[in-house]
mmCIF file of N, CA, C and O in Angstrom:
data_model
loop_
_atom_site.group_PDB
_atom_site.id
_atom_site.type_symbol
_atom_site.label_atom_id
_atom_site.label_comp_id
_atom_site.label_asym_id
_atom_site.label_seq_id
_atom_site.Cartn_x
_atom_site.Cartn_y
_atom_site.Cartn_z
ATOM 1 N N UNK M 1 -4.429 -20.322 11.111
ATOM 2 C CA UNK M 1 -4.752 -19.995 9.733
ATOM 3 C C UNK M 1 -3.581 -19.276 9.081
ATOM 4 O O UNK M 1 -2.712 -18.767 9.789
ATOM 5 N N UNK M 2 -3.516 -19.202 7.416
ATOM 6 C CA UNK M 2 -2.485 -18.618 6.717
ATOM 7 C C UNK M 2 -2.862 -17.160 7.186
ATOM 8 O O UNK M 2 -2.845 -16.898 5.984
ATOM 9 N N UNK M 3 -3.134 -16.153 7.688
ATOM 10 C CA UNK M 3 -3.069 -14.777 7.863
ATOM 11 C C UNK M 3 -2.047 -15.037 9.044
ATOM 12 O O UNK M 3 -0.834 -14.950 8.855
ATOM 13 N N UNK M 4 -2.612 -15.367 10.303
ATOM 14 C CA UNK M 4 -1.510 -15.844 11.735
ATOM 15 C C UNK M 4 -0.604 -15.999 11.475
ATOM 16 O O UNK M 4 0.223 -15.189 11.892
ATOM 17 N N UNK M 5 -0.080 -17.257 10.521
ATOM 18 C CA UNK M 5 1.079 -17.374 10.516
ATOM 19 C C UNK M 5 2.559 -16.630 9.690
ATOM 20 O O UNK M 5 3.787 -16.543 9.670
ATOM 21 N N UNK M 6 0.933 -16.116 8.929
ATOM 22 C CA UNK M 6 2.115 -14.487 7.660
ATOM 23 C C UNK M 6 2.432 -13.500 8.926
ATOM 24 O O UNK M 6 3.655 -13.360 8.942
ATOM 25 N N UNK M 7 1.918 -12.859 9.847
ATOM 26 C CA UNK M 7 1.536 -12.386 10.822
ATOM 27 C C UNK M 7 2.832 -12.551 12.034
ATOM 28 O O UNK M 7 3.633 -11.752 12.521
ATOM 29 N N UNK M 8 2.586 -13.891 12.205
ATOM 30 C CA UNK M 8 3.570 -14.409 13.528
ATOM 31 C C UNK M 8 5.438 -14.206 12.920
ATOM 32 O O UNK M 8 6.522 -13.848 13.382
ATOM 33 N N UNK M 9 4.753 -14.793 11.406
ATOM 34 C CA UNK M 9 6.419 -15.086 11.097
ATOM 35 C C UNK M 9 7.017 -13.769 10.805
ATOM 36 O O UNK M 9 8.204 -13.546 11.043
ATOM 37 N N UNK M 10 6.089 -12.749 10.208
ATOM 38 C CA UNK M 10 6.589 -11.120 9.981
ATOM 39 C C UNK M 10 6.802 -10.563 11.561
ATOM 40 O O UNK M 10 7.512 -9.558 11.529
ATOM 41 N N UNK M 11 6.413 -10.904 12.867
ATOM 42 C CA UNK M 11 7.080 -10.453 13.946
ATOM 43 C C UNK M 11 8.068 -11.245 13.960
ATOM 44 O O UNK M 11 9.015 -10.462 14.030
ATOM 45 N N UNK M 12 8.446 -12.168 13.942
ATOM 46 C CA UNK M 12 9.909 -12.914 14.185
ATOM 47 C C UNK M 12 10.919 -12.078 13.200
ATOM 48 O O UNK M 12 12.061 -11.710 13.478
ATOM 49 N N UNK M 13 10.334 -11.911 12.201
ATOM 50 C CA UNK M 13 11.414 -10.789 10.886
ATOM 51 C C UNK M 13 11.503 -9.921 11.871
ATOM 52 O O UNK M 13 12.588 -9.832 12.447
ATOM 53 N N UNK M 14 10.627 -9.261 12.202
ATOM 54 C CA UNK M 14 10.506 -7.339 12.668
ATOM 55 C C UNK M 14 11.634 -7.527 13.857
ATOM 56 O O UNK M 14 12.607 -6.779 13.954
ATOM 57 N N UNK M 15 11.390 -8.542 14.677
ATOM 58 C CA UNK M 15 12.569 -8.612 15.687
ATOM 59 C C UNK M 15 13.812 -8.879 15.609
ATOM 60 O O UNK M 15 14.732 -8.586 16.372
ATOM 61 N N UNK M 16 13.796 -9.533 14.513
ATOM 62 C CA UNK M 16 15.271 -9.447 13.980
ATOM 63 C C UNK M 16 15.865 -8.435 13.168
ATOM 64 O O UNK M 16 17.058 -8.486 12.870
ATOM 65 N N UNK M 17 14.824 -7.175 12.653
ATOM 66 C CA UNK M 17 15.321 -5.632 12.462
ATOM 67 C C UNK M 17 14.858 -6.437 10.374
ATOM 68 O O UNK M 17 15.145 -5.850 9.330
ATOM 69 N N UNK M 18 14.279 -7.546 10.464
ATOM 70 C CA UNK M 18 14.717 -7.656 8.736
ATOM 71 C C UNK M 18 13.251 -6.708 8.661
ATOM 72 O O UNK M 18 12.186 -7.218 9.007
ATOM 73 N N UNK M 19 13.317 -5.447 8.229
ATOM 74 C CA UNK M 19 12.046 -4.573 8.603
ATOM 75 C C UNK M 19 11.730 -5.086 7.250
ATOM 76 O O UNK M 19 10.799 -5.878 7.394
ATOM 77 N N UNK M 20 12.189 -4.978 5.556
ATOM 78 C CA UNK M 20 11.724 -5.336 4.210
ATOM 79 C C UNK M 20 10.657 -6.392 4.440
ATOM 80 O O UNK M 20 9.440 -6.230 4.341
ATOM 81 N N UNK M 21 11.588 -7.966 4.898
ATOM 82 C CA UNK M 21 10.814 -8.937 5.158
ATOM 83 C C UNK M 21 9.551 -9.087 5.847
ATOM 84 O O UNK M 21 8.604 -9.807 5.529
ATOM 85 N N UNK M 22 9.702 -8.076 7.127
ATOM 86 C CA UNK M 22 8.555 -8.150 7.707
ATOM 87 C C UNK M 22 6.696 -7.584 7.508
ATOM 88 O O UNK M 22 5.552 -7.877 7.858
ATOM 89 N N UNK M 23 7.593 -6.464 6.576
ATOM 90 C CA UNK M 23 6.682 -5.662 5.980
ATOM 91 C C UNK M 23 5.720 -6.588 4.552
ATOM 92 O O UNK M 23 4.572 -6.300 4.212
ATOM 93 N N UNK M 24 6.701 -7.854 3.844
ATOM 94 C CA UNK M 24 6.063 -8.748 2.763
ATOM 95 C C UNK M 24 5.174 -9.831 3.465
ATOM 96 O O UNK M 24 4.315 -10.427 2.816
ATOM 97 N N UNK M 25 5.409 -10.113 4.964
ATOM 98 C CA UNK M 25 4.911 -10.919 5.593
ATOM 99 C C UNK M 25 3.637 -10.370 6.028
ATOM 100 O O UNK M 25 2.576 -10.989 5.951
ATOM 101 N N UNK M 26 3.764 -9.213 6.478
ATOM 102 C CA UNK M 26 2.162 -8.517 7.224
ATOM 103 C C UNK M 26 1.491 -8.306 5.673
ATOM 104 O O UNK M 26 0.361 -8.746 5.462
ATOM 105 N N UNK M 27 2.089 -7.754 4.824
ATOM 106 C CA UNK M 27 1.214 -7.538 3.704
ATOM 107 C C UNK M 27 0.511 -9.031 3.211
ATOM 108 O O UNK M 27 -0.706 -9.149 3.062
ATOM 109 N N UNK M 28 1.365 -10.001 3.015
ATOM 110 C CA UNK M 28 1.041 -11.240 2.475
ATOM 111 C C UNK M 28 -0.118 -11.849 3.727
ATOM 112 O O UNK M 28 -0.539 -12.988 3.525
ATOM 113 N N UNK M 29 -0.627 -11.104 5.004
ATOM 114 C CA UNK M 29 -1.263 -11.321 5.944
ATOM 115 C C UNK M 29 -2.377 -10.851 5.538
ATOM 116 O O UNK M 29 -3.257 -11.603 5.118
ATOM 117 N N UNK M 30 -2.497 -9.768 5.584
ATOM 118 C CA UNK M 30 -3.276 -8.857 5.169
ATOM 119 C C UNK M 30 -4.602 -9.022 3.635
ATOM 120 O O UNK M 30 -5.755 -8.590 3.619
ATOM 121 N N UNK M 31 -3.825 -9.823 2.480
ATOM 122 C CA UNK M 31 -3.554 -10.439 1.479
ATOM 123 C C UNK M 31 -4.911 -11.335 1.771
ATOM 124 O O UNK M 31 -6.003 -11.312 1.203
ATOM 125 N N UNK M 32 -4.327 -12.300 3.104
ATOM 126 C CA UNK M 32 -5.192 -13.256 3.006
ATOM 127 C C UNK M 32 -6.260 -13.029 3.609
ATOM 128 O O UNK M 32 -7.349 -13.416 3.185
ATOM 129 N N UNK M 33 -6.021 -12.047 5.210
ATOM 130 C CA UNK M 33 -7.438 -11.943 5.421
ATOM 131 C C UNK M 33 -7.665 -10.282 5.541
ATOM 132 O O UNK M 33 -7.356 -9.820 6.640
ATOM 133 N N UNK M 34 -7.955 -9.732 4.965
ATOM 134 C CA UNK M 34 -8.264 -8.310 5.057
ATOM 135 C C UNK M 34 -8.670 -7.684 5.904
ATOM 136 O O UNK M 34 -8.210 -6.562 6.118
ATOM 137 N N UNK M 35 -9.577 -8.171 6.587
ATOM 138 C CA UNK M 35 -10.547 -7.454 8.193
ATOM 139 C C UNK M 35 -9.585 -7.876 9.204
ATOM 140 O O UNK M 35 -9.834 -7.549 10.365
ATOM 141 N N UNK M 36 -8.395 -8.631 8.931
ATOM 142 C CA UNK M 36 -7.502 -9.082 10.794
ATOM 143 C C UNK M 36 -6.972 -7.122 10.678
ATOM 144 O O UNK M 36 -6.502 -6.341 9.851
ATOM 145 N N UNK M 37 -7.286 -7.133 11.615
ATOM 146 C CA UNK M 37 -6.084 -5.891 11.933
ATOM 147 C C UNK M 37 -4.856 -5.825 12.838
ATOM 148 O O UNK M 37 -4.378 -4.819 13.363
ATOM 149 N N UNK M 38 -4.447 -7.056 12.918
ATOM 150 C CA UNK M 38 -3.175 -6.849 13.621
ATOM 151 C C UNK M 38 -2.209 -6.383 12.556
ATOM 152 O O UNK M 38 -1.534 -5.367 12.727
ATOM 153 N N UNK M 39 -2.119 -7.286 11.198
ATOM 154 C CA UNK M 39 -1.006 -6.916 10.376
ATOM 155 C C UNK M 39 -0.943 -5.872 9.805
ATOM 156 O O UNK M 39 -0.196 -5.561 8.878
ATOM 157 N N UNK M 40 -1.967 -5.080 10.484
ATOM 158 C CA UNK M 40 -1.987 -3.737 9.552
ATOM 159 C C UNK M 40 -1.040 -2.688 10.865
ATOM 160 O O UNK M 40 -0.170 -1.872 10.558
ATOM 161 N N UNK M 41 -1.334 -2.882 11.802
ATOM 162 C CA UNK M 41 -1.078 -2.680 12.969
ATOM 163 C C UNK M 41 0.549 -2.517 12.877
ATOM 164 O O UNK M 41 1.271 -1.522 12.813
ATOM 165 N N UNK M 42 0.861 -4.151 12.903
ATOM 166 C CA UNK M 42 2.501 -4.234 12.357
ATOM 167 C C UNK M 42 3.638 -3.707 12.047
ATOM 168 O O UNK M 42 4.694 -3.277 12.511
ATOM 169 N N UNK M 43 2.650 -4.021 10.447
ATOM 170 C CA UNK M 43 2.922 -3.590 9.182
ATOM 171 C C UNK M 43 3.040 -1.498 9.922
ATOM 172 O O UNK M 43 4.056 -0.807 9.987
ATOM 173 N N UNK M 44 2.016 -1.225 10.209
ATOM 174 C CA UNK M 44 1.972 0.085 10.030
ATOM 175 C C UNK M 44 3.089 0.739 11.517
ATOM 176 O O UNK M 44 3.064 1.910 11.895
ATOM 177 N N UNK M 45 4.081 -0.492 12.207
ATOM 178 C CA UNK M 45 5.200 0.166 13.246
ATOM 179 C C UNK M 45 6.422 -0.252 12.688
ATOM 180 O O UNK M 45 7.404 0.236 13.248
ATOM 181 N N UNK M 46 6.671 -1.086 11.661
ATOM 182 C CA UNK M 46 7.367 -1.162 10.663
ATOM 183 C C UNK M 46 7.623 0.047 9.848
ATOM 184 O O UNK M 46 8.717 0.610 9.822
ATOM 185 N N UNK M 47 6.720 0.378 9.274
ATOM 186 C CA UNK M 47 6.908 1.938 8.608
ATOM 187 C C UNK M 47 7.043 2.665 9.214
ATOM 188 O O UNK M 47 7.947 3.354 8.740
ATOM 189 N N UNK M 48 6.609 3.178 10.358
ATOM 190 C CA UNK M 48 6.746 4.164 11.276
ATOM 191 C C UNK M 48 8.314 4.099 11.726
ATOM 192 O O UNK M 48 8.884 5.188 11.777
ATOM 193 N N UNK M 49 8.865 3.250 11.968
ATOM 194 C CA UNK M 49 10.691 3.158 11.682
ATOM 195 C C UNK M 49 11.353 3.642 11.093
ATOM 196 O O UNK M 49 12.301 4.396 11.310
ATOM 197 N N UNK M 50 10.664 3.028 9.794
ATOM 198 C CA UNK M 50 11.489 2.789 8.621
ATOM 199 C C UNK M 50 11.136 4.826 8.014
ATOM 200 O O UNK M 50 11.598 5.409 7.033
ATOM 201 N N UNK M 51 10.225 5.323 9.050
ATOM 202 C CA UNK M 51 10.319 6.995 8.582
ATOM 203 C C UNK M 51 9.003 7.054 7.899
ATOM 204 O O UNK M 51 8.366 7.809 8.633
ATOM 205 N N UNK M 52 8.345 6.758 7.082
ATOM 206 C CA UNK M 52 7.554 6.938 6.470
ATOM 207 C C UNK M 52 5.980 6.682 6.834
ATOM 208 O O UNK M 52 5.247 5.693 6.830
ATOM 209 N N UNK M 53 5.847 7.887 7.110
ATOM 210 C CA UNK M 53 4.867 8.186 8.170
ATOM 211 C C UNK M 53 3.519 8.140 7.274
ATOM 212 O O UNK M 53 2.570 7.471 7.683
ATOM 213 N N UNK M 54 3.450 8.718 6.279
ATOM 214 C CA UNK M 54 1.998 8.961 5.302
ATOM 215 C C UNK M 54 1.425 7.104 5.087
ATOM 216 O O UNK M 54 0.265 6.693 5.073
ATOM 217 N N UNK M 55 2.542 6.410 4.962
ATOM 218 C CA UNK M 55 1.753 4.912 4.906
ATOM 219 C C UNK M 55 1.892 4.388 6.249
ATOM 220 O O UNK M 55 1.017 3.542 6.430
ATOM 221 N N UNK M 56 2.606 4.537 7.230
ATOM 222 C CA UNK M 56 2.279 4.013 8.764
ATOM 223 C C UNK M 56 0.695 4.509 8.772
ATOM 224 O O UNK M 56 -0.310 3.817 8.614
ATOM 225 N N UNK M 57 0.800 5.905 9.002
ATOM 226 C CA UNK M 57 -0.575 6.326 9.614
ATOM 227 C C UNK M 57 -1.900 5.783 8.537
ATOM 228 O O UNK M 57 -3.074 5.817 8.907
ATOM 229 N N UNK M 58 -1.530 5.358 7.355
ATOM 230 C CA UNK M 58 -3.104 4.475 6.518
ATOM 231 C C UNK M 58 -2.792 3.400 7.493
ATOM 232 O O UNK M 58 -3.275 3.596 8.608
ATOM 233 N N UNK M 59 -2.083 2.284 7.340
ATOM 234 C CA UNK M 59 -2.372 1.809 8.145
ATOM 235 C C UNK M 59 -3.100 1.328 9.714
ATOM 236 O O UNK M 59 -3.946 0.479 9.993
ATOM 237 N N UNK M 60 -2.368 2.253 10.495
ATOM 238 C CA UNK M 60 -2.710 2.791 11.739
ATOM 239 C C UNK M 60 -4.774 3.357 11.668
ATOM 240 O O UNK M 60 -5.601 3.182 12.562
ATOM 241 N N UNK M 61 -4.950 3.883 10.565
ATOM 242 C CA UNK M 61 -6.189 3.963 10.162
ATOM 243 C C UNK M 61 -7.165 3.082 10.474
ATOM 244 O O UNK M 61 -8.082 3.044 11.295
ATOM 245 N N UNK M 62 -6.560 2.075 9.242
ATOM 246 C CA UNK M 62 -7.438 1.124 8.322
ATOM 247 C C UNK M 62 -7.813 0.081 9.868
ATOM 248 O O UNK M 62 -8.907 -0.476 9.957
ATOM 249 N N UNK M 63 -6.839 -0.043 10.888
ATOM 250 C CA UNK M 63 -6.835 -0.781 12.063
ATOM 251 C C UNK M 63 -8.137 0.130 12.648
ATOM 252 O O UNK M 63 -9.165 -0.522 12.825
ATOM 253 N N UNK M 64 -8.188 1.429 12.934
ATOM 254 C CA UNK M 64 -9.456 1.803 13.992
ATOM 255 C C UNK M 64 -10.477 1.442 12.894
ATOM 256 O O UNK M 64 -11.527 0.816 13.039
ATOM 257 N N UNK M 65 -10.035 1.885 11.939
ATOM 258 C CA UNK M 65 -11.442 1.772 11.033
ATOM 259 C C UNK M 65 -11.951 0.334 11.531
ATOM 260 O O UNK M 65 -13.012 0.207 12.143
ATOM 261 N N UNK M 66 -11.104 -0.734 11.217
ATOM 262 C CA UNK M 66 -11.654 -2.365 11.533
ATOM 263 C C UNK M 66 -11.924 -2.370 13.126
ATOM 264 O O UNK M 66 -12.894 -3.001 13.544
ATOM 265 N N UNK M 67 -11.229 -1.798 13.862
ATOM 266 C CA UNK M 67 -11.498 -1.708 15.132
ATOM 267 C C UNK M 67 -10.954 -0.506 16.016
ATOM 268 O O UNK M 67 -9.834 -0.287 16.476
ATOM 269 N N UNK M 68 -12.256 0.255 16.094
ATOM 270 C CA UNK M 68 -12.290 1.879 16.887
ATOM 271 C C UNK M 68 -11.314 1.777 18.192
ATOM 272 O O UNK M 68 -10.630 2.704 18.626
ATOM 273 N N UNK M 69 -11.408 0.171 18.841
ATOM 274 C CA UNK M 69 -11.441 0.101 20.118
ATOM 275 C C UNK M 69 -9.609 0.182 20.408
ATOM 276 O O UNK M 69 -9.019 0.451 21.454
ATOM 277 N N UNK M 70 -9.088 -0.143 19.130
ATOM 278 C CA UNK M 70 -7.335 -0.451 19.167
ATOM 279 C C UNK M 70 -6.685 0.563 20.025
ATOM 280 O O UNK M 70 -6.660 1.619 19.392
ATOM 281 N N UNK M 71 -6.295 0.660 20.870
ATOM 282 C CA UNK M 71 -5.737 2.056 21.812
ATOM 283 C C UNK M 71 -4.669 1.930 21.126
ATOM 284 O O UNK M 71 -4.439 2.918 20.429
ATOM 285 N N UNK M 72 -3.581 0.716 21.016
ATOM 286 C CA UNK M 72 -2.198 1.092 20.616
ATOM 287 C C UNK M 72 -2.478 1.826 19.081
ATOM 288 O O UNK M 72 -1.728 2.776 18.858
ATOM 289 N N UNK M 73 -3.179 1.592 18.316
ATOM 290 C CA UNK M 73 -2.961 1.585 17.101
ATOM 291 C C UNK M 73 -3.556 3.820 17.119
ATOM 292 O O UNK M 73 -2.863 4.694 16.599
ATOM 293 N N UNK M 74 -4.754 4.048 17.767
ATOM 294 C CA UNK M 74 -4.846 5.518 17.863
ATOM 295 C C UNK M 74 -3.783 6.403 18.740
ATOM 296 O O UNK M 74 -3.690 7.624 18.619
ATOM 297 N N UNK M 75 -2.958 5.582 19.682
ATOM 298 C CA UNK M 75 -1.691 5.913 20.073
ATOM 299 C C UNK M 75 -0.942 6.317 18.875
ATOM 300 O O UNK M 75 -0.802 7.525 18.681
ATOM 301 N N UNK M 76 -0.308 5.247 17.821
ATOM 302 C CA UNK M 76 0.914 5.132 17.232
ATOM 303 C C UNK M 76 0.363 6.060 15.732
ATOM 304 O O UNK M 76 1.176 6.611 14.989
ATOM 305 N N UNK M 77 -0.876 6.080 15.539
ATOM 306 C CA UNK M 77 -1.699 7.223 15.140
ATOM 307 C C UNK M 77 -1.042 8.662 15.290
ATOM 308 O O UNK M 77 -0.547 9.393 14.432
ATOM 309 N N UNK M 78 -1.172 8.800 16.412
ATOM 310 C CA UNK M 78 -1.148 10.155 16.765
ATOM 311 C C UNK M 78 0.625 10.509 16.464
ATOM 312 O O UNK M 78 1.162 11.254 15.644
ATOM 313 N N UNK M 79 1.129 9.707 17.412
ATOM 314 C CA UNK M 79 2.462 9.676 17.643
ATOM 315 C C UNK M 79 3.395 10.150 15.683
ATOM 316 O O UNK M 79 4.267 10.950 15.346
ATOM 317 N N UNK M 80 2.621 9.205 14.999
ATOM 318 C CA UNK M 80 3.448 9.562 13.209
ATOM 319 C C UNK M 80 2.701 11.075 12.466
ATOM 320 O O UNK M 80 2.758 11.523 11.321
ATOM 321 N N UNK M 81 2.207 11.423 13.366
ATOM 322 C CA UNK M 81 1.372 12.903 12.689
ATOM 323 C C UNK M 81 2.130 13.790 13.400
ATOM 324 O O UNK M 81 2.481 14.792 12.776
ATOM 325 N N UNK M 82 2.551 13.668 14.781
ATOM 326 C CA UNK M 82 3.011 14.484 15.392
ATOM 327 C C UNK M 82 4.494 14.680 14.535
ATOM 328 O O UNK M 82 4.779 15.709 13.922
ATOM 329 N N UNK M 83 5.469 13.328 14.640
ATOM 330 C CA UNK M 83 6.507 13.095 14.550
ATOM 331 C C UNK M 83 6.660 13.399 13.229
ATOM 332 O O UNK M 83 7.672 14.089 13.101
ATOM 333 N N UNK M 84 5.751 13.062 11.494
ATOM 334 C CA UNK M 84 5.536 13.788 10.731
ATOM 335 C C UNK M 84 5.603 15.562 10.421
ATOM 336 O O UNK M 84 6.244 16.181 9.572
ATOM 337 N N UNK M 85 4.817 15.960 11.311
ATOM 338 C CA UNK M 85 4.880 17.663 11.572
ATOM 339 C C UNK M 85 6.396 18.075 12.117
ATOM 340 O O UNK M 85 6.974 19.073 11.687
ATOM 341 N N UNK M 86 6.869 17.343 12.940
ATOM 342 C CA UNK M 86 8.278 18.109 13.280
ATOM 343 C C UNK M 86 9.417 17.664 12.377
ATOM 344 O O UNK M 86 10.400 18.402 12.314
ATOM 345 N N UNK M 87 9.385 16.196 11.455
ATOM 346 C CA UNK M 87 10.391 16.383 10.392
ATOM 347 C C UNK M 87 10.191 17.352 9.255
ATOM 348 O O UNK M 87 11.030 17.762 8.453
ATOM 349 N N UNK M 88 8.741 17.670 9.360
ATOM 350 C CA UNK M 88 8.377 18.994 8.481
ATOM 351 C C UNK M 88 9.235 20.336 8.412
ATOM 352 O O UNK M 88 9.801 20.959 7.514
ATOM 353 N N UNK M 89 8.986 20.552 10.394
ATOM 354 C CA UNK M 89 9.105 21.489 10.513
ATOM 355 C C UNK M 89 10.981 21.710 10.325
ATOM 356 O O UNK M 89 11.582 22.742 10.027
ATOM 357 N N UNK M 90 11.477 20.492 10.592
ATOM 358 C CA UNK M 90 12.818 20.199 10.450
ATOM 359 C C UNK M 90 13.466 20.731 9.023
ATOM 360 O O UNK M 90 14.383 21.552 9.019
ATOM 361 N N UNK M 91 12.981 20.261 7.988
ATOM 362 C CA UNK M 91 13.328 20.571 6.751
ATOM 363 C C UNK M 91 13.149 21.604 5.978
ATOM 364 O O UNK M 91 13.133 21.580 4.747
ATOM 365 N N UNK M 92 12.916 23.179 7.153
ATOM 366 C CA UNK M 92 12.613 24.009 6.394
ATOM 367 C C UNK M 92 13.969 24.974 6.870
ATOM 368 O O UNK M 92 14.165 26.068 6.342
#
């Protein structure tokens, strides 16, 4: 289906570092089917890169929300709150 393949082709971006691209691909995933939570998943270790932790972790969310059961996703959860708090604590 068109979500999979917005999905598949935004990991082929992400591995090639085109993080912009990959991030229009999971969204344009997302787009089509709203309840998949992989591309949110993605989408939300894409941002977590790219630094910007307040939209990784919605993401990272919106995934337990669709599915409690995601371990990676309450992992990579935790991991941008933590990593959030110490660029905090960094910039003071």
């Amino acid at each position: 289906d068109l979500a999979t393949a917005f999905t598949d082709r935004g990991q082929i971006k992400y591995l090639r570092v085109e993080f912009a691209a990959a991030v229009e691909d999971y969204t344009a995933a997302i787009e089509c089917q709203p309840g998949f939570e992989v591309p949110y998943y993605n989408r939300g270790l894409v941002l977590y890169r790219l630094g910007c932790f307040d939209e990784a972790m919605k993401d990272f969310r919106k995934v337990l929300e669709l599915n409690p059961q995601f371990e990676d996703a309450a992992l990579s959860l935790k991991q941008a709150i933590l990593d959030k708090e110490e660029k905090q604590k960094q910039s003071y």
